[in-house]
């Protein structure tokens, strides 16, 4: 059974760097079939795709976040991570990780998300 | 960016009744449209992909329809476990996924 589990800081101050990690079990992050994605949902708003990474390190980002977002993969730990720099209150959200098959395919497995609040 | 717009924002329906949720894309996504269900504190679950194909284990009361820019998710006879938030996702542009803002399905 594939499971994705996010972990994160909970609370950050403005201008800090957000770091969240997704631990994958039941599947290999080195699978040639899948990309691994970060998606966030601010309070009261819809979901926003942040970006996706392949095990080789190939990444795709939402252009609106590309300048601040870095997604990386650690195949030895079967994890992938998101760093988001220079956060503001607008980055307050539930951050979720997900899996999608290579190519035009939807997210087919999700984590339950970790809430991150940016506040001074 | 392909903008996804869902309607209504919330819907109150009695158990046993039928519910229809809508999703509109700002440009054609062909049939590259999925529906996800999310319950409080739980991971979202893929329900429908390819606009109308049910994912593994999804009950037959869930059906999807549409193509191009207009899509519907219909739940034929609502069960208590169906009350949740539903999101549509386009994956036509798989280098820039986008989601609708969600429809909250509530018990009437």
PDB file of C-alpha atoms in Angstrom, chain B residues 6-83:
ATOM      1  CA  UNK B   6     -15.947  24.827 -10.106  1.00  0.00           C
ATOM      2  CA  UNK B   7     -19.597  25.437  -9.330  1.00  0.00           C
ATOM      3  CA  UNK B   8     -21.327  25.670  -7.022  1.00  0.00           C
ATOM      4  CA  UNK B   9     -18.942  26.487  -4.181  1.00  0.00           C
ATOM      5  CA  UNK B  10     -21.141  24.485  -1.830  1.00  0.00           C
ATOM      6  CA  UNK B  11     -24.105  22.193  -2.280  1.00  0.00           C
ATOM      7  CA  UNK B  12     -26.592  20.898   0.298  1.00  0.00           C
ATOM      8  CA  UNK B  13     -28.196  17.587  -0.621  1.00  0.00           C
ATOM      9  CA  UNK B  14     -30.161  14.990   1.321  1.00  0.00           C
ATOM     10  CA  UNK B  15     -28.871  11.401   1.589  1.00  0.00           C
ATOM     11  CA  UNK B  16     -30.252   9.261  -1.198  1.00  0.00           C
ATOM     12  CA  UNK B  17     -30.593  12.190  -3.575  1.00  0.00           C
ATOM     13  CA  UNK B  18     -28.534  12.962  -6.663  1.00  0.00           C
ATOM     14  CA  UNK B  19     -25.794  15.585  -6.765  1.00  0.00           C
ATOM     15  CA  UNK B  20     -24.179  17.137  -9.811  1.00  0.00           C
ATOM     16  CA  UNK B  21     -20.977  19.154  -9.520  1.00  0.00           C
ATOM     17  CA  UNK B  22     -19.526  21.185 -12.387  1.00  0.00           C
ATOM     18  CA  UNK B  23     -16.050  22.149 -13.518  1.00  0.00           C
ATOM     19  CA  UNK B  24     -15.121  24.483 -16.352  1.00  0.00           C
ATOM     20  CA  UNK B  25     -11.708  24.940 -17.961  1.00  0.00           C
ATOM     21  CA  UNK B  26     -10.542  28.253 -19.427  1.00  0.00           C
ATOM     22  CA  UNK B  27      -9.405  26.373 -22.545  1.00  0.00           C
ATOM     23  CA  UNK B  28      -9.878  22.878 -23.879  1.00  0.00           C
ATOM     24  CA  UNK B  29      -8.267  20.094 -21.844  1.00  0.00           C
ATOM     25  CA  UNK B  30      -9.734  17.374 -24.067  1.00  0.00           C
ATOM     26  CA  UNK B  31     -10.628  14.598 -21.609  1.00  0.00           C
ATOM     27  CA  UNK B  32      -7.598  15.177 -19.362  1.00  0.00           C
ATOM     28  CA  UNK B  33      -9.749  15.915 -16.335  1.00  0.00           C
ATOM     29  CA  UNK B  34      -9.782  14.220 -12.934  1.00  0.00           C
ATOM     30  CA  UNK B  35     -11.961  14.491  -9.850  1.00  0.00           C
ATOM     31  CA  UNK B  36     -10.620  14.107  -6.321  1.00  0.00           C
ATOM     32  CA  UNK B  37     -12.497  13.700  -3.032  1.00  0.00           C
ATOM     33  CA  UNK B  38     -11.144  15.126   0.212  1.00  0.00           C
ATOM     34  CA  UNK B  39     -12.460  14.544   3.716  1.00  0.00           C
ATOM     35  CA  UNK B  40     -11.281  16.556   6.738  1.00  0.00           C
ATOM     36  CA  UNK B  41      -7.873  15.481   7.977  1.00  0.00           C
ATOM     37  CA  UNK B  42      -7.490  12.850   5.277  1.00  0.00           C
ATOM     38  CA  UNK B  43      -5.515  12.615   2.071  1.00  0.00           C
ATOM     39  CA  UNK B  44      -7.386  13.437  -1.125  1.00  0.00           C
ATOM     40  CA  UNK B  45      -8.532  10.424  -3.116  1.00  0.00           C
ATOM     41  CA  UNK B  46      -8.595  10.127  -6.896  1.00  0.00           C
ATOM     42  CA  UNK B  47     -12.160   9.302  -7.988  1.00  0.00           C
ATOM     43  CA  UNK B  48     -12.343   9.879 -11.728  1.00  0.00           C
ATOM     44  CA  UNK B  49      -9.747  10.324 -14.475  1.00  0.00           C
ATOM     45  CA  UNK B  50     -10.024  10.692 -18.221  1.00  0.00           C
ATOM     46  CA  UNK B  51     -13.204  12.678 -17.479  1.00  0.00           C
ATOM     47  CA  UNK B  52     -15.284   9.529 -16.987  1.00  0.00           C
ATOM     48  CA  UNK B  53     -13.159   6.547 -15.852  1.00  0.00           C
ATOM     49  CA  UNK B  54     -13.594   5.533 -12.229  1.00  0.00           C
ATOM     50  CA  UNK B  55     -10.417   4.870 -10.298  1.00  0.00           C
ATOM     51  CA  UNK B  56      -9.905   1.486  -8.643  1.00  0.00           C
ATOM     52  CA  UNK B  57     -12.420   0.827  -5.879  1.00  0.00           C
ATOM     53  CA  UNK B  58     -14.652   3.830  -6.588  1.00  0.00           C
ATOM     54  CA  UNK B  59     -18.353   2.941  -6.336  1.00  0.00           C
ATOM     55  CA  UNK B  60     -20.482   2.977  -9.460  1.00  0.00           C
ATOM     56  CA  UNK B  61     -22.682   5.751  -8.044  1.00  0.00           C
ATOM     57  CA  UNK B  62     -19.882   8.153  -9.006  1.00  0.00           C
ATOM     58  CA  UNK B  63     -19.847   9.100 -12.684  1.00  0.00           C
ATOM     59  CA  UNK B  64     -18.023  11.724 -14.687  1.00  0.00           C
ATOM     60  CA  UNK B  65     -18.908  13.290 -17.994  1.00  0.00           C
ATOM     61  CA  UNK B  66     -17.809  16.009 -20.367  1.00  0.00           C
ATOM     62  CA  UNK B  67     -14.960  16.949 -22.663  1.00  0.00           C
ATOM     63  CA  UNK B  68     -13.202  20.064 -23.829  1.00  0.00           C
ATOM     64  CA  UNK B  69     -14.063  22.762 -21.308  1.00  0.00           C
ATOM     65  CA  UNK B  70     -17.205  21.538 -19.518  1.00  0.00           C
ATOM     66  CA  UNK B  71     -17.268  18.635 -17.071  1.00  0.00           C
ATOM     67  CA  UNK B  72     -19.628  17.175 -14.481  1.00  0.00           C
ATOM     68  CA  UNK B  73     -19.308  14.799 -11.570  1.00  0.00           C
ATOM     69  CA  UNK B  74     -22.577  13.095 -10.635  1.00  0.00           C
ATOM     70  CA  UNK B  75     -23.223  11.096  -7.496  1.00  0.00           C
ATOM     71  CA  UNK B  76     -26.401   9.184  -8.153  1.00  0.00           C
ATOM     72  CA  UNK B  77     -27.590   8.392  -4.615  1.00  0.00           C
ATOM     73  CA  UNK B  78     -25.673  10.152  -1.888  1.00  0.00           C
ATOM     74  CA  UNK B  79     -24.365   8.094   0.997  1.00  0.00           C
ATOM     75  CA  UNK B  80     -23.238   9.570   4.308  1.00  0.00           C
ATOM     76  CA  UNK B  81     -19.593   8.909   3.428  1.00  0.00           C
ATOM     77  CA  UNK B  82     -19.872  11.015   0.255  1.00  0.00           C
ATOM     78  CA  UNK B  83     -20.156  14.324   2.066  1.00  0.00           C
TER      79      UNK B  83
END
